XYZ file of C-alpha atoms in Angstrom:
151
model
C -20.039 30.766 10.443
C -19.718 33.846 7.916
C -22.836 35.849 6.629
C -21.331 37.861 3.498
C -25.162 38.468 2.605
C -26.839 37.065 -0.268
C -28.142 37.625 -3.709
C -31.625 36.446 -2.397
C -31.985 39.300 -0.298
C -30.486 37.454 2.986
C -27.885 40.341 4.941
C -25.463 40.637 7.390
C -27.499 40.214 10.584
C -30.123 42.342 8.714
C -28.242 45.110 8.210
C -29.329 46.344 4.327
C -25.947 47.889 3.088
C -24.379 43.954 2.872
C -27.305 43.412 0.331
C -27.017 46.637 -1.537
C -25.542 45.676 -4.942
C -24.181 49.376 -5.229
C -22.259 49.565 -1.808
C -18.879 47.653 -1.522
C -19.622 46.747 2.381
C -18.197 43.671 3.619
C -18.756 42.165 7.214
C -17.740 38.742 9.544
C -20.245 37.596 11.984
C -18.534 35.757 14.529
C -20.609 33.182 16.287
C -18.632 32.044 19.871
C -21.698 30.043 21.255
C -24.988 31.644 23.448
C -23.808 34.661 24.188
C -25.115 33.922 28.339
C -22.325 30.919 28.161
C -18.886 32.505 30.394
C -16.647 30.703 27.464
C -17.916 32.738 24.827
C -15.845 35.330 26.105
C -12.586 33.223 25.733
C -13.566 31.559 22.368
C -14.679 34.858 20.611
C -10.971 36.482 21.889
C -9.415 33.668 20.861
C -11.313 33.225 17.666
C -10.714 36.913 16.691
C -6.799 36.761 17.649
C -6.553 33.750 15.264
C -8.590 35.691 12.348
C -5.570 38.220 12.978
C -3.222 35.564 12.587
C -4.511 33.734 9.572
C -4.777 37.304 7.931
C -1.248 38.543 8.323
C -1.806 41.256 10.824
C -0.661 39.411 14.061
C 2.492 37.419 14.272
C 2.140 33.312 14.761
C 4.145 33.718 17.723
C 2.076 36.662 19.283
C -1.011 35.093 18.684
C -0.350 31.383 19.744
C 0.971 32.863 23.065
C -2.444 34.423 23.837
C -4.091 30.697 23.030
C -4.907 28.424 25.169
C -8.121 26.522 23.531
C -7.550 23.846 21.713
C -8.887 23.763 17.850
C -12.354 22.276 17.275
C -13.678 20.569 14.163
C -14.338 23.505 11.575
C -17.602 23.935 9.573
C -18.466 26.089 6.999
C -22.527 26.597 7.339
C -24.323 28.971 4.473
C -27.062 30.854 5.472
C -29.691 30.225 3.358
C -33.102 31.733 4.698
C -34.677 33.349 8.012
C -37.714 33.169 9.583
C -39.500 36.083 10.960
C -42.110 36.303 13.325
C -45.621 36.787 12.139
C -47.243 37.498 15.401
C -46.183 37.826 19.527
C -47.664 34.675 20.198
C -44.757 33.008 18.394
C -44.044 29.495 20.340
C -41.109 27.164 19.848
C -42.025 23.369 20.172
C -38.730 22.264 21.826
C -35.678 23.857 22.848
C -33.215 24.736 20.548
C -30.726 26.587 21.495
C -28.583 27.354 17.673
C -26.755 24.446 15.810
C -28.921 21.778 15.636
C -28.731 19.613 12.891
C -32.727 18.772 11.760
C -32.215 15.484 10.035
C -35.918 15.602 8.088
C -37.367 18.657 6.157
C -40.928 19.401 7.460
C -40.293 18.629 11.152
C -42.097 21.042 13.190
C -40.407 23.412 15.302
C -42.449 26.276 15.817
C -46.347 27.802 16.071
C -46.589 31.296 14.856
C -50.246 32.552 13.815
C -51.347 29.809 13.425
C -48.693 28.667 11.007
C -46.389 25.719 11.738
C -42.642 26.675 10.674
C -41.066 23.209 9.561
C -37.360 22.634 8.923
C -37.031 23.486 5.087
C -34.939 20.765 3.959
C -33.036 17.488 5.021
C -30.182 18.589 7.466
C -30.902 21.985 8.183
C -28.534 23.793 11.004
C -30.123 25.977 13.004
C -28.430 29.187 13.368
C -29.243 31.862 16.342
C -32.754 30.759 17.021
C -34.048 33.156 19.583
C -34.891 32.232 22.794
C -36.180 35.629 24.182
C -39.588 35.932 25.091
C -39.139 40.160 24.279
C -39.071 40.250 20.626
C -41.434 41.712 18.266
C -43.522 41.078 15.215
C -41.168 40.906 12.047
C -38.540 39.800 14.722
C -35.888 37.267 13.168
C -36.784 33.984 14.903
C -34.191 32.126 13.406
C -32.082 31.233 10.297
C -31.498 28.013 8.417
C -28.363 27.286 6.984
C -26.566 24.303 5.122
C -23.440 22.641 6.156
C -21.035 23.125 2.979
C -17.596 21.451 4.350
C -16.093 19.984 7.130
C -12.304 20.600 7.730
């Protein structure tokens, strides 16, 4: 997944210079799985090695020695809005634990405030909700994102 910020005010893991018109800033999030899971380690190595490769900085060779994981199916996923919490009694209805798929807009997935937060549209990935129960109001619950290819 890549987060390049957005002209609707979404940034780069909230970080305002990616959304500053006037700055030149440019960023990669990486995403390797939960970050509690012991192959994250592997697959954000491997996925940064192969970023190397695919830009010209590391050899083929060099890089595809260092490899061991095989490829998985790639998608592209654009971030299109977050959701941040309103209050500390913020409650998620299920378990999600970041790339779901919510077939239906409007399915419930959270109680905040008493405000229901409801997928916003048919398909929607969920991207990095969080599953801490430390977080604070204005805290970034989770984003939504679109899947734009397959490859």
């Amino acid at each position: 997944m890549v987060d390049t910020g957005h002209a609707n005010g979404l940034r780069m893991i909230e970080r305002g210079a990616f959304g500053d018109p006037n700055k030149h800033n440019t960023a990669i999030l990486l995403e390797a799985g939960q970050h509690w899971e012991k192959a994250c380690e592997q697959i954000a190595r491997e996925t940064t090695l192969k970023f190397l490769k695919v830009t010209g900085v590391a050899t083929a060779e060099w890089v595809d020695s260092r490899c061991s994981l095989p490829a998985p199916e790639q998608k592209v996923v654009q971030v299109t809005e977050g959701y941040a919490a309103k209050s500390l009694e913020f409650q998620w209805l299920d378990v999600y634990n970041g790339l779901e798929v919510i077939e239906k807009a409007g399915m419930a997935l959270a109680i905040d405030a008493g405000h229901t937060l409801r997928s916003p549209y048919d398909n929607a990935v969920l991207i990095m909700p969080t599953r801490s129960k430390r977080f604070t109001v204005g805290s970034t619950m989770v984003r939504f994102g679109r899947v734009e290819s397959i490859a």
